[in-house]
mmCIF file of C-alpha atoms and ligand atoms in Angstrom:
data_model
loop_
_atom_site.group_PDB
_atom_site.id
_atom_site.type_symbol
_atom_site.label_atom_id
_atom_site.label_comp_id
_atom_site.label_asym_id
_atom_site.label_seq_id
_atom_site.Cartn_x
_atom_site.Cartn_y
_atom_site.Cartn_z
ATOM 1 C CA UNK A 1 16.070 -35.637 0.173
ATOM 2 C CA UNK A 2 17.874 -32.505 1.312
ATOM 3 C CA UNK A 3 17.605 -32.017 5.025
ATOM 4 C CA UNK A 4 16.089 -28.639 5.922
ATOM 5 C CA UNK A 5 18.406 -26.187 7.658
ATOM 6 C CA UNK A 6 15.940 -26.087 10.528
ATOM 7 C CA UNK A 7 16.726 -29.811 11.047
ATOM 8 C CA UNK A 8 20.470 -29.267 10.885
ATOM 9 C CA UNK A 9 20.930 -29.289 7.095
ATOM 10 C CA UNK A 10 22.860 -26.739 5.011
ATOM 11 C CA UNK A 11 20.870 -23.511 4.488
ATOM 12 C CA UNK A 12 20.223 -22.287 0.935
ATOM 13 C CA UNK A 13 22.025 -19.081 1.907
ATOM 14 C CA UNK A 14 23.986 -17.905 4.938
ATOM 15 C CA UNK A 15 23.384 -14.148 4.737
ATOM 16 C CA UNK A 16 19.726 -13.575 5.303
ATOM 17 C CA UNK A 17 17.581 -11.947 2.644
ATOM 18 C CA UNK A 18 14.590 -9.850 3.776
ATOM 19 C CA UNK A 19 11.210 -9.413 2.123
ATOM 20 C CA UNK A 20 11.819 -5.785 1.166
ATOM 21 C CA UNK A 21 14.550 -3.167 1.079
ATOM 22 C CA UNK A 22 14.861 0.410 -0.156
ATOM 23 C CA UNK A 23 17.331 1.416 -2.874
ATOM 24 C CA UNK A 24 18.984 4.773 -2.237
ATOM 25 C CA UNK A 25 21.899 5.821 -4.449
ATOM 26 C CA UNK A 26 24.373 8.734 -4.405
ATOM 27 C CA UNK A 27 22.102 10.863 -6.569
ATOM 28 C CA UNK A 28 19.303 10.500 -4.020
ATOM 29 C CA UNK A 29 21.675 11.440 -1.200
ATOM 30 C CA UNK A 30 22.936 14.483 -3.130
ATOM 31 C CA UNK A 31 19.353 15.643 -3.684
ATOM 32 C CA UNK A 32 18.789 15.626 0.085
ATOM 33 C CA UNK A 33 22.111 17.353 0.816
ATOM 34 C CA UNK A 34 21.309 20.100 -1.717
ATOM 35 C CA UNK A 35 18.089 20.911 0.107
ATOM 36 C CA UNK A 36 19.826 20.946 3.486
ATOM 37 C CA UNK A 37 22.228 23.568 2.076
ATOM 38 C CA UNK A 38 19.339 25.679 0.766
ATOM 39 C CA UNK A 39 17.124 28.283 2.460
ATOM 40 C CA UNK A 40 14.035 26.110 2.771
ATOM 41 C CA UNK A 41 14.003 22.774 4.544
ATOM 42 C CA UNK A 42 10.230 22.793 4.949
ATOM 43 C CA UNK A 43 7.341 24.629 3.211
ATOM 44 C CA UNK A 44 9.734 25.261 0.322
ATOM 45 C CA UNK A 45 9.832 24.690 -3.432
ATOM 46 C CA UNK A 46 10.629 20.954 -3.315
ATOM 47 C CA UNK A 47 7.128 20.270 -2.031
ATOM 48 C CA UNK A 48 5.500 21.813 -5.122
ATOM 49 C CA UNK A 49 8.065 20.079 -7.304
ATOM 50 C CA UNK A 50 7.114 16.715 -5.797
ATOM 51 C CA UNK A 51 3.426 17.497 -6.280
ATOM 52 C CA UNK A 52 4.058 18.334 -9.926
ATOM 53 C CA UNK A 53 6.083 15.151 -10.493
ATOM 54 C CA UNK A 54 3.277 13.083 -8.954
ATOM 55 C CA UNK A 55 0.663 14.791 -11.170
ATOM 56 C CA UNK A 56 2.793 14.264 -14.283
ATOM 57 C CA UNK A 57 3.374 10.616 -13.492
ATOM 58 C CA UNK A 58 -0.141 9.632 -12.403
ATOM 59 C CA UNK A 59 -1.944 12.095 -14.729
ATOM 60 C CA UNK A 60 -3.971 13.427 -11.807
ATOM 61 C CA UNK A 61 -4.822 17.157 -11.846
ATOM 62 C CA UNK A 62 -3.788 17.867 -8.252
ATOM 63 C CA UNK A 63 -1.462 16.375 -5.651
ATOM 64 C CA UNK A 64 -0.989 17.252 -1.981
ATOM 65 C CA UNK A 65 2.208 15.931 -0.390
ATOM 66 C CA UNK A 66 1.910 15.077 3.313
ATOM 67 C CA UNK A 67 3.993 13.614 6.124
ATOM 68 C CA UNK A 68 3.039 9.931 5.620
ATOM 69 C CA UNK A 69 0.523 7.588 4.047
ATOM 70 C CA UNK A 70 -1.641 7.490 7.150
ATOM 71 C CA UNK A 71 -1.911 11.291 7.126
ATOM 72 C CA UNK A 72 -2.838 11.042 3.430
ATOM 73 C CA UNK A 73 -5.720 8.701 4.299
ATOM 74 C CA UNK A 74 -6.853 10.903 7.193
ATOM 75 C CA UNK A 75 -6.797 14.018 4.976
ATOM 76 C CA UNK A 76 -8.779 12.187 2.271
ATOM 77 C CA UNK A 77 -11.423 11.128 4.797
ATOM 78 C CA UNK A 78 -11.649 14.708 6.114
ATOM 79 C CA UNK A 79 -11.935 16.096 2.574
ATOM 80 C CA UNK A 80 -14.667 13.550 1.856
ATOM 81 C CA UNK A 81 -16.600 14.999 4.797
ATOM 82 C CA UNK A 82 -16.587 11.755 6.762
ATOM 83 C CA UNK A 83 -17.749 12.198 10.341
ATOM 84 C CA UNK A 84 -19.626 10.855 13.314
ATOM 85 C CA UNK A 85 -22.233 8.232 12.424
ATOM 86 C CA UNK A 86 -20.872 7.517 8.940
ATOM 87 C CA UNK A 87 -19.672 4.159 7.667
ATOM 88 C CA UNK A 88 -16.628 3.583 5.489
ATOM 89 C CA UNK A 89 -16.198 0.297 3.624
ATOM 90 C CA UNK A 90 -12.702 -1.170 3.365
ATOM 91 C CA UNK A 91 -10.851 -4.491 3.211
ATOM 92 C CA UNK A 92 -9.563 -6.410 6.237
ATOM 93 C CA UNK A 93 -6.469 -7.652 4.372
ATOM 94 C CA UNK A 94 -4.509 -4.419 4.711
ATOM 95 C CA UNK A 95 -2.385 -2.350 7.036
ATOM 96 C CA UNK A 96 -4.460 -1.007 9.943
ATOM 97 C CA UNK A 97 -4.253 2.591 8.654
ATOM 98 C CA UNK A 98 -6.737 1.853 5.851
ATOM 99 C CA UNK A 99 -9.433 1.362 8.497
ATOM 100 C CA UNK A 100 -8.079 3.621 11.261
ATOM 101 C CA UNK A 101 -8.588 6.681 9.030
ATOM 102 C CA UNK A 102 -12.351 6.205 9.353
ATOM 103 C CA UNK A 103 -12.062 5.927 13.142
ATOM 104 C CA UNK A 104 -10.037 9.181 13.277
ATOM 105 C CA UNK A 105 -13.127 10.905 11.828
ATOM 106 C CA UNK A 106 -15.566 9.283 14.244
ATOM 107 C CA UNK A 107 -16.883 6.949 11.523
ATOM 108 C CA UNK A 108 -17.171 3.160 11.626
ATOM 109 C CA UNK A 109 -15.076 0.983 9.319
ATOM 110 C CA UNK A 110 -17.150 -1.748 7.678
ATOM 111 C CA UNK A 111 -15.189 -4.664 6.280
ATOM 112 C CA UNK A 112 -16.040 -6.100 2.874
ATOM 113 C CA UNK A 113 -14.566 -9.447 1.876
ATOM 114 C CA UNK A 114 -11.859 -10.021 -0.710
ATOM 115 C CA UNK A 115 -11.768 -11.963 -3.942
ATOM 116 C CA UNK A 116 -10.036 -15.230 -2.945
ATOM 117 C CA UNK A 117 -7.835 -15.256 -6.071
ATOM 118 C CA UNK A 118 -6.753 -11.611 -6.503
ATOM 119 C CA UNK A 119 -6.908 -10.806 -2.741
ATOM 120 C CA UNK A 120 -8.360 -7.382 -3.589
ATOM 121 C CA UNK A 121 -11.670 -6.111 -2.203
ATOM 122 C CA UNK A 122 -14.620 -7.777 -3.929
ATOM 123 C CA UNK A 123 -17.051 -5.265 -5.511
ATOM 124 C CA UNK A 124 -20.033 -7.578 -4.844
ATOM 125 C CA UNK A 125 -19.105 -7.705 -1.180
ATOM 126 C CA UNK A 126 -18.862 -3.879 -1.118
ATOM 127 C CA UNK A 127 -22.378 -3.741 -2.551
ATOM 128 C CA UNK A 128 -23.701 -6.103 0.130
ATOM 129 C CA UNK A 129 -22.291 -3.932 2.942
ATOM 130 C CA UNK A 130 -23.823 -0.624 1.856
ATOM 131 C CA UNK A 131 -26.315 0.956 4.278
ATOM 132 C CA UNK A 132 -27.881 4.445 4.373
ATOM 133 C CA UNK A 133 -24.898 5.452 6.576
ATOM 134 C CA UNK A 134 -22.219 4.470 4.047
ATOM 135 C CA UNK A 135 -20.239 7.494 2.953
ATOM 136 C CA UNK A 136 -17.081 6.207 1.283
ATOM 137 C CA UNK A 137 -15.112 3.201 0.093
ATOM 138 C CA UNK A 138 -11.400 2.921 0.915
ATOM 139 C CA UNK A 139 -10.182 0.353 -1.641
ATOM 140 C CA UNK A 140 -6.618 -0.913 -1.244
ATOM 141 C CA UNK A 141 -4.483 -1.854 -4.263
ATOM 142 C CA UNK A 142 -3.159 -4.850 -2.364
ATOM 143 C CA UNK A 143 0.448 -5.822 -3.303
ATOM 144 C CA UNK A 144 0.303 -3.115 -5.988
ATOM 145 C CA UNK A 145 -2.392 -4.682 -8.129
ATOM 146 C CA UNK A 146 -5.083 -2.121 -9.028
ATOM 147 C CA UNK A 147 -8.503 -2.719 -7.513
ATOM 148 C CA UNK A 148 -11.452 -3.247 -9.865
ATOM 149 C CA UNK A 149 -11.740 0.464 -10.531
ATOM 150 C CA UNK A 150 -14.558 0.275 -13.065
ATOM 151 C CA UNK A 151 -16.852 -1.808 -10.833
ATOM 152 C CA UNK A 152 -16.100 0.231 -7.702
ATOM 153 C CA UNK A 153 -16.664 3.503 -9.587
ATOM 154 C CA UNK A 154 -20.084 2.232 -10.713
ATOM 155 C CA UNK A 155 -21.063 1.307 -7.153
ATOM 156 C CA UNK A 156 -19.869 4.658 -5.778
ATOM 157 C CA UNK A 157 -21.780 6.559 -8.462
ATOM 158 C CA UNK A 158 -24.926 4.531 -7.888
ATOM 159 C CA UNK A 159 -24.938 5.106 -4.121
ATOM 160 C CA UNK A 160 -23.314 8.561 -4.003
ATOM 161 C CA UNK A 161 -20.180 7.347 -2.200
ATOM 162 C CA UNK A 162 -16.703 8.860 -2.233
ATOM 163 C CA UNK A 163 -14.161 6.504 -3.790
ATOM 164 C CA UNK A 164 -10.826 6.701 -1.944
ATOM 165 C CA UNK A 165 -8.059 4.468 -3.306
ATOM 166 C CA UNK A 166 -5.365 3.413 -0.834
ATOM 167 C CA UNK A 167 -2.468 3.077 -3.275
ATOM 168 C CA UNK A 168 0.258 2.802 -0.621
ATOM 169 C CA UNK A 169 1.440 -0.328 -2.510
ATOM 170 C CA UNK A 170 0.682 0.891 -5.993
ATOM 171 C CA UNK A 171 2.748 3.845 -7.148
ATOM 172 C CA UNK A 172 3.683 2.979 -10.744
ATOM 173 C CA UNK A 173 0.639 0.794 -11.398
ATOM 174 C CA UNK A 174 -1.735 1.521 -14.263
ATOM 175 C CA UNK A 175 -5.345 0.469 -14.709
ATOM 176 C CA UNK A 176 -6.648 0.283 -18.271
ATOM 177 C CA UNK A 177 -3.621 2.352 -19.292
ATOM 178 C CA UNK A 178 -4.392 5.133 -16.798
ATOM 179 C CA UNK A 179 -2.150 5.887 -13.843
ATOM 180 C CA UNK A 180 -3.361 4.818 -10.410
ATOM 181 C CA UNK A 181 -3.835 8.233 -8.837
ATOM 182 C CA UNK A 182 -5.973 9.616 -11.658
ATOM 183 C CA UNK A 183 -8.945 7.263 -11.264
ATOM 184 C CA UNK A 184 -10.586 7.411 -7.832
ATOM 185 C CA UNK A 185 -11.981 10.597 -6.252
ATOM 186 C CA UNK A 186 -8.846 10.678 -4.121
ATOM 187 C CA UNK A 187 -5.826 8.357 -4.150
ATOM 188 C CA UNK A 188 -3.419 8.005 -1.222
ATOM 189 C CA UNK A 189 0.253 7.084 -1.508
ATOM 190 C CA UNK A 190 2.918 6.205 1.068
ATOM 191 C CA UNK A 191 6.662 6.671 0.788
ATOM 192 C CA UNK A 192 7.687 4.588 3.779
ATOM 193 C CA UNK A 193 10.944 2.628 3.125
ATOM 194 C CA UNK A 194 9.169 -0.718 2.672
ATOM 195 C CA UNK A 195 7.143 0.762 -0.197
ATOM 196 C CA UNK A 196 8.223 1.015 -3.853
ATOM 197 C CA UNK A 197 9.874 4.434 -3.504
ATOM 198 C CA UNK A 198 10.706 6.257 -0.311
ATOM 199 C CA UNK A 199 11.280 9.568 1.428
ATOM 200 C CA UNK A 200 12.081 7.958 4.804
ATOM 201 C CA UNK A 201 8.541 8.952 5.674
ATOM 202 C CA UNK A 202 6.127 10.664 3.324
ATOM 203 C CA UNK A 203 2.755 10.464 1.643
ATOM 204 C CA UNK A 204 0.509 12.174 -0.867
ATOM 205 C CA UNK A 205 -3.080 12.442 -2.029
ATOM 206 C CA UNK A 206 -3.922 12.957 -5.698
ATOM 207 C CA UNK A 207 -7.293 14.109 -7.030
ATOM 208 C CA UNK A 208 -8.896 15.626 -10.111
ATOM 209 C CA UNK A 209 -11.233 17.793 -8.032
ATOM 210 C CA UNK A 210 -10.388 21.389 -7.104
ATOM 211 C CA UNK A 211 -12.825 21.185 -4.199
ATOM 212 C CA UNK A 212 -11.072 18.140 -2.705
ATOM 213 C CA UNK A 213 -7.701 19.712 -3.406
ATOM 214 C CA UNK A 214 -8.597 22.799 -1.357
ATOM 215 C CA UNK A 215 -9.910 20.662 1.503
ATOM 216 C CA UNK A 216 -6.818 18.450 1.446
ATOM 217 C CA UNK A 217 -4.459 21.427 1.686
ATOM 218 C CA UNK A 218 -6.485 22.804 4.591
ATOM 219 C CA UNK A 219 -6.401 19.441 6.377
ATOM 220 C CA UNK A 220 -2.611 19.346 5.942
ATOM 221 C CA UNK A 221 -2.002 22.743 7.562
ATOM 222 C CA UNK A 222 -4.253 23.426 10.544
ATOM 223 C CA UNK A 223 -7.235 24.481 8.396
ATOM 224 C CA UNK A 224 -5.311 27.681 7.726
ATOM 225 C CA UNK A 225 -5.374 29.414 4.343
ATOM 226 C CA UNK A 226 -3.603 32.361 2.712
ATOM 227 C CA UNK A 227 -5.803 32.177 -0.365
ATOM 228 C CA UNK A 228 -8.062 35.178 -1.117
ATOM 229 C CA UNK A 229 -10.395 32.769 -2.804
ATOM 230 C CA UNK A 230 -10.950 30.738 0.371
ATOM 231 C CA UNK A 231 -10.821 33.412 3.100
ATOM 232 C CA UNK A 232 -14.151 34.364 4.583
ATOM 233 C CA UNK A 233 -13.413 37.806 6.074
ATOM 234 C CA UNK A 234 -12.606 39.976 3.064
ATOM 235 C CA UNK A 235 -11.203 42.536 2.517
ATOM 236 C CA UNK A 236 -8.420 41.584 4.908
ATOM 237 C CA UNK A 237 -6.015 43.762 6.791
ATOM 238 C CA UNK A 238 -2.729 43.190 4.953
ATOM 239 C CA UNK A 239 -0.293 40.787 3.408
ATOM 240 C CA UNK A 240 0.443 39.117 6.765
ATOM 241 C CA UNK A 241 -3.144 38.015 7.172
ATOM 242 C CA UNK A 242 -4.290 34.427 7.072
ATOM 243 C CA UNK A 243 -7.355 32.659 8.333
ATOM 244 C CA UNK A 244 -8.203 29.395 9.969
ATOM 245 C CA UNK A 245 -11.457 28.294 8.334
ATOM 246 C CA UNK A 246 -11.608 24.653 9.429
ATOM 247 C CA UNK A 247 -9.854 22.313 11.869
ATOM 248 C CA UNK A 248 -6.771 20.826 10.275
ATOM 249 C CA UNK A 249 -3.514 19.238 11.417
ATOM 250 C CA UNK A 250 0.207 19.616 10.881
ATOM 251 C CA UNK A 251 0.695 16.916 8.278
ATOM 252 C CA UNK A 252 3.457 18.715 6.363
ATOM 253 C CA UNK A 253 6.377 16.917 4.784
ATOM 254 C CA UNK A 254 9.874 18.443 4.772
ATOM 255 C CA UNK A 255 11.648 19.620 1.620
ATOM 256 C CA UNK A 256 14.481 17.154 2.093
ATOM 257 C CA UNK A 257 12.041 14.250 2.200
ATOM 258 C CA UNK A 258 10.307 15.674 -0.873
ATOM 259 C CA UNK A 259 13.688 15.920 -2.638
ATOM 260 C CA UNK A 260 14.393 12.263 -1.886
ATOM 261 C CA UNK A 261 11.002 11.218 -3.245
ATOM 262 C CA UNK A 262 11.445 13.360 -6.409
ATOM 263 C CA UNK A 263 14.829 11.733 -6.969
ATOM 264 C CA UNK A 264 13.375 8.256 -6.388
ATOM 265 C CA UNK A 265 10.481 8.988 -8.765
ATOM 266 C CA UNK A 266 13.009 9.393 -11.571
ATOM 267 C CA UNK A 267 13.872 5.714 -11.077
ATOM 268 C CA UNK A 268 10.342 4.413 -10.706
ATOM 269 C CA UNK A 269 10.180 2.975 -14.239
ATOM 270 C CA UNK A 270 13.459 1.104 -13.686
ATOM 271 C CA UNK A 271 12.228 -0.192 -10.318
ATOM 272 C CA UNK A 272 8.949 -1.229 -11.915
ATOM 273 C CA UNK A 273 10.664 -3.109 -14.736
ATOM 274 C CA UNK A 274 12.923 -5.015 -12.341
ATOM 275 C CA UNK A 275 10.055 -5.839 -10.002
ATOM 276 C CA UNK A 276 8.070 -7.165 -12.966
ATOM 277 C CA UNK A 277 11.036 -9.293 -14.092
ATOM 278 C CA UNK A 278 11.339 -10.861 -10.647
ATOM 279 C CA UNK A 279 7.583 -11.472 -10.465
ATOM 280 C CA UNK A 280 7.784 -13.249 -13.818
ATOM 281 C CA UNK A 281 10.671 -15.452 -12.636
ATOM 282 C CA UNK A 282 8.747 -16.396 -9.503
ATOM 283 C CA UNK A 283 5.519 -17.042 -11.416
ATOM 284 C CA UNK A 284 7.331 -19.336 -13.828
ATOM 285 C CA UNK A 285 9.148 -21.250 -11.086
ATOM 286 C CA UNK A 286 6.037 -21.758 -8.972
ATOM 287 C CA UNK A 287 3.935 -22.945 -11.908
ATOM 288 C CA UNK A 288 5.690 -26.303 -11.467
ATOM 289 C CA UNK A 289 5.043 -26.498 -7.712
ATOM 290 C CA UNK A 290 1.364 -27.399 -7.205
ATOM 291 C CA UNK A 291 1.517 -26.717 -3.443
ATOM 292 C CA UNK A 292 2.359 -23.059 -4.110
ATOM 293 C CA UNK A 293 -0.494 -20.870 -5.362
ATOM 294 C CA UNK A 294 0.281 -17.456 -6.829
ATOM 295 C CA UNK A 295 -1.835 -14.321 -6.852
ATOM 296 C CA UNK A 296 -4.174 -13.843 -9.831
ATOM 297 C CA UNK A 297 -4.072 -10.584 -11.758
ATOM 298 C CA UNK A 298 -6.941 -8.833 -13.489
ATOM 299 C CA UNK A 299 -6.093 -7.985 -17.116
ATOM 300 C CA UNK A 300 -6.759 -4.247 -16.552
ATOM 301 C CA UNK A 301 -3.879 -3.935 -14.073
ATOM 302 C CA UNK A 302 -0.374 -3.207 -15.328
ATOM 303 C CA UNK A 303 1.059 -3.817 -11.884
ATOM 304 C CA UNK A 304 4.163 -2.380 -10.290
ATOM 305 C CA UNK A 305 4.233 -5.191 -7.725
ATOM 306 C CA UNK A 306 5.158 -4.146 -4.200
ATOM 307 C CA UNK A 307 4.784 -7.560 -2.518
ATOM 308 C CA UNK A 308 5.056 -11.092 -3.830
ATOM 309 C CA UNK A 309 2.738 -13.406 -1.944
ATOM 310 C CA UNK A 310 2.769 -17.173 -2.078
ATOM 311 C CA UNK A 311 -0.250 -19.084 -0.817
ATOM 312 C CA UNK A 312 0.383 -22.565 0.565
ATOM 313 C CA UNK A 313 -1.996 -25.341 -0.322
ATOM 314 C CA UNK A 314 -1.897 -26.679 3.218
ATOM 315 C CA UNK A 315 -4.043 -29.710 2.322
ATOM 316 C CA UNK A 316 -1.121 -30.979 0.248
ATOM 317 C CA UNK A 317 1.573 -30.199 2.838
ATOM 318 C CA UNK A 318 2.404 -31.928 6.102
ATOM 319 C CA UNK A 319 3.289 -28.647 7.850
ATOM 320 C CA UNK A 320 1.582 -25.579 9.226
ATOM 321 C CA UNK A 321 2.102 -22.132 7.744
ATOM 322 C CA UNK A 322 4.225 -21.329 10.807
ATOM 323 C CA UNK A 323 6.477 -24.352 10.213
ATOM 324 C CA UNK A 324 6.923 -23.374 6.552
ATOM 325 C CA UNK A 325 7.713 -19.785 7.576
ATOM 326 C CA UNK A 326 10.286 -20.917 10.169
ATOM 327 C CA UNK A 327 11.879 -23.345 7.704
ATOM 328 C CA UNK A 328 12.228 -20.554 5.110
ATOM 329 C CA UNK A 329 13.819 -18.356 7.760
ATOM 330 C CA UNK A 330 16.315 -21.102 8.617
ATOM 331 C CA UNK A 331 17.148 -21.377 4.897
ATOM 332 C CA UNK A 332 18.095 -17.678 5.017
ATOM 333 C CA UNK A 333 14.892 -16.230 3.539
ATOM 334 C CA UNK A 334 13.035 -13.951 5.941
ATOM 335 C CA UNK A 335 9.397 -13.817 4.875
ATOM 336 C CA UNK A 336 6.623 -11.662 6.321
ATOM 337 C CA UNK A 337 2.854 -12.007 6.542
ATOM 338 C CA UNK A 338 0.683 -9.283 4.984
ATOM 339 C CA UNK A 339 -1.624 -8.906 6.836
ATOM 340 C CA UNK A 340 -3.426 -10.051 9.986
ATOM 341 C CA UNK A 341 -7.085 -9.179 9.229
ATOM 342 C CA UNK A 342 -7.531 -5.730 10.764
ATOM 343 C CA UNK A 343 -10.633 -6.585 12.771
ATOM 344 C CA UNK A 344 -8.844 -9.451 14.529
ATOM 345 C CA UNK A 345 -6.798 -6.981 16.568
ATOM 346 C CA UNK A 346 -7.772 -6.516 20.242
ATOM 347 C CA UNK A 347 -8.591 -2.843 19.671
ATOM 348 C CA UNK A 348 -11.071 -3.734 16.942
ATOM 349 C CA UNK A 349 -12.499 -6.603 18.983
ATOM 350 C CA UNK A 350 -13.238 -4.098 21.734
ATOM 351 C CA UNK A 351 -15.156 -2.056 19.157
ATOM 352 C CA UNK A 352 -17.399 -5.062 18.616
ATOM 353 C CA UNK A 353 -15.905 -6.762 15.543
ATOM 354 C CA UNK A 354 -15.800 -10.552 15.564
ATOM 355 C CA UNK A 355 -13.890 -13.270 13.780
ATOM 356 C CA UNK A 356 -15.718 -14.801 10.846
ATOM 357 C CA UNK A 357 -16.781 -11.472 9.322
ATOM 358 C CA UNK A 358 -14.857 -11.938 6.052
ATOM 359 C CA UNK A 359 -14.274 -15.679 5.471
ATOM 360 C CA UNK A 360 -12.264 -15.305 2.252
ATOM 361 C CA UNK A 361 -9.836 -12.848 3.820
ATOM 362 C CA UNK A 362 -9.406 -15.003 6.920
ATOM 363 C CA UNK A 363 -8.800 -18.140 4.880
ATOM 364 C CA UNK A 364 -6.270 -16.389 2.638
ATOM 365 C CA UNK A 365 -4.496 -14.852 5.638
ATOM 366 C CA UNK A 366 -3.983 -18.284 7.202
ATOM 367 C CA UNK A 367 -1.991 -19.687 4.286
ATOM 368 C CA UNK A 368 -0.038 -16.773 2.775
ATOM 369 C CA UNK A 369 3.432 -15.343 3.171
ATOM 370 C CA UNK A 370 5.358 -12.603 1.393
ATOM 371 C CA UNK A 371 8.695 -13.646 -0.060
ATOM 372 C CA UNK A 372 11.493 -11.156 -0.901
ATOM 373 C CA UNK A 373 10.761 -8.691 -3.705
ATOM 374 C CA UNK A 374 12.769 -5.525 -4.260
ATOM 375 C CA UNK A 375 14.550 -4.130 -7.323
ATOM 376 C CA UNK A 376 18.063 -4.503 -5.958
ATOM 377 C CA UNK A 377 17.712 -8.307 -5.750
ATOM 378 C CA UNK A 378 20.151 -10.074 -8.051
ATOM 379 C CA UNK A 379 19.170 -13.055 -10.178
ATOM 380 C CA UNK A 380 21.129 -15.150 -7.693
ATOM 381 C CA UNK A 381 19.006 -13.804 -4.819
ATOM 382 C CA UNK A 382 15.862 -14.653 -6.768
ATOM 383 C CA UNK A 383 17.123 -18.179 -7.408
ATOM 384 C CA UNK A 384 17.982 -18.636 -3.737
ATOM 385 C CA UNK A 385 14.435 -17.717 -2.774
ATOM 386 C CA UNK A 386 12.996 -20.085 -5.372
ATOM 387 C CA UNK A 387 15.313 -22.853 -4.157
ATOM 388 C CA UNK A 388 14.314 -22.273 -0.547
ATOM 389 C CA UNK A 389 10.619 -22.477 -1.473
ATOM 390 C CA UNK A 390 11.249 -25.602 -3.549
ATOM 391 C CA UNK A 391 13.348 -27.291 -0.856
ATOM 392 C CA UNK A 392 10.824 -26.551 1.878
ATOM 393 C CA UNK A 393 7.889 -27.688 -0.265
ATOM 394 C CA UNK A 394 9.696 -30.896 -1.298
ATOM 395 C CA UNK A 395 10.415 -31.660 2.315
ATOM 396 C CA UNK A 396 6.861 -31.124 3.540
ATOM 397 C CA UNK A 397 5.047 -32.568 0.510
ATOM 398 C CA UNK A 398 2.561 -35.206 1.666
ATOM 399 C CA UNK A 399 3.155 -38.837 0.734
ATOM 400 C CA UNK A 400 6.783 -38.381 -0.128
HETATM 401 C C1 PLP B 501 2.062 1.561 4.519
HETATM 402 C C2 PLP B 501 0.607 1.607 4.351
HETATM 403 C C3 PLP B 501 -0.172 2.675 4.835
HETATM 404 C C4 PLP B 501 0.381 3.749 5.737
HETATM 405 O O1 PLP B 501 1.437 4.446 5.217
HETATM 406 P P1 PLP B 501 2.493 5.162 6.220
HETATM 407 O O2 PLP B 501 3.281 6.004 5.284
HETATM 408 O O3 PLP B 501 3.268 4.080 6.859
HETATM 409 O O4 PLP B 501 1.696 5.952 7.178
HETATM 410 C C5 PLP B 501 -1.518 2.695 4.539
HETATM 411 N N1 PLP B 501 -2.103 1.723 3.829
HETATM 412 C C6 PLP B 501 -1.402 0.660 3.373
HETATM 413 C C7 PLP B 501 -2.094 -0.382 2.566
HETATM 414 C C8 PLP B 501 -0.031 0.566 3.630
HETATM 415 O O5 PLP B 501 0.656 -0.494 3.192
#
């Protein structure tokens, strides 16, 4: 048997490959430079252009571009009217921002468990966590796979809840042929460099509701409006006049970030196709390795996969997840874990959350890791990753 690199053997590759990486080309760079040469580097026309591109792509009626995905979630919670004493149901297997947005509004995040095969929030668990205080559901399209939109919509309609979709992983994904972004009451996107397309930083909320749209734009800019329709003290004094009618923030994005995102959006279909090709190669390779379990997909989701997660069947391996992770790293494949259950963090513990709350999510967390997935990976890169997984599994397979 091949000796693992961690035990002094030859690594599968010498130059390390990471789990994700942005792809910025000369056209993207030129788009940014053009804006820097123009009159507006913020509050300019690129922002509306980005919003239009996002509406066209997702088929949502409105889009509000903001400074990052976390701001998008905060704005959505504010627009949903979430406040002190409310509860917001979300998943623990996510980035902390999906739950923090409720805390920003004085509400309490309530964690529903995941489906152990798809890793997305389980609609039955959502149902079991609803109380008279529940105001909204923040459902995360984990790894890019769409959440069970139909079931969650039904629950939200039945109990009068606002359905917020955290699609930070899921730009490019469709559910039942409809773009993620056009389905929930509000959908939040992130354009951080680890995500499918990037603006350096950046985010957006899409919605089909004019009322939410107005509230989102107010939340983005200090609660200040120039719109005659929204101003309360009419007639006003002159063209310089504006009003603050609520408490908002400065969550604006710059025009050069917007230009980068617009330019990246033009490549989204290419990125999606390549990501899907890689996912298919991985799925096929791991079908023959019983110790490696792959994520299940619901048939409704045409997924633009952001992360590829392998789950280790630790009963069949003579190693811990940590040992597998370290061995992969020594082979030249730097994995990552997405995510530590949010309520395990010390801050959440201090708020009274305890381990054991969502057994499926905790069990999944303990045996998963994300392997490299990004469109610029070559077929050789993909094969290296597969070989590293195979080598490590062969080495640690029990009774061998
Ligand atoms: C990245 C991410 C966010 C936050 O986005 P930022 O742009 O980094 O603020 C929120 N939710 C999920 C699921 C994410 O992965």
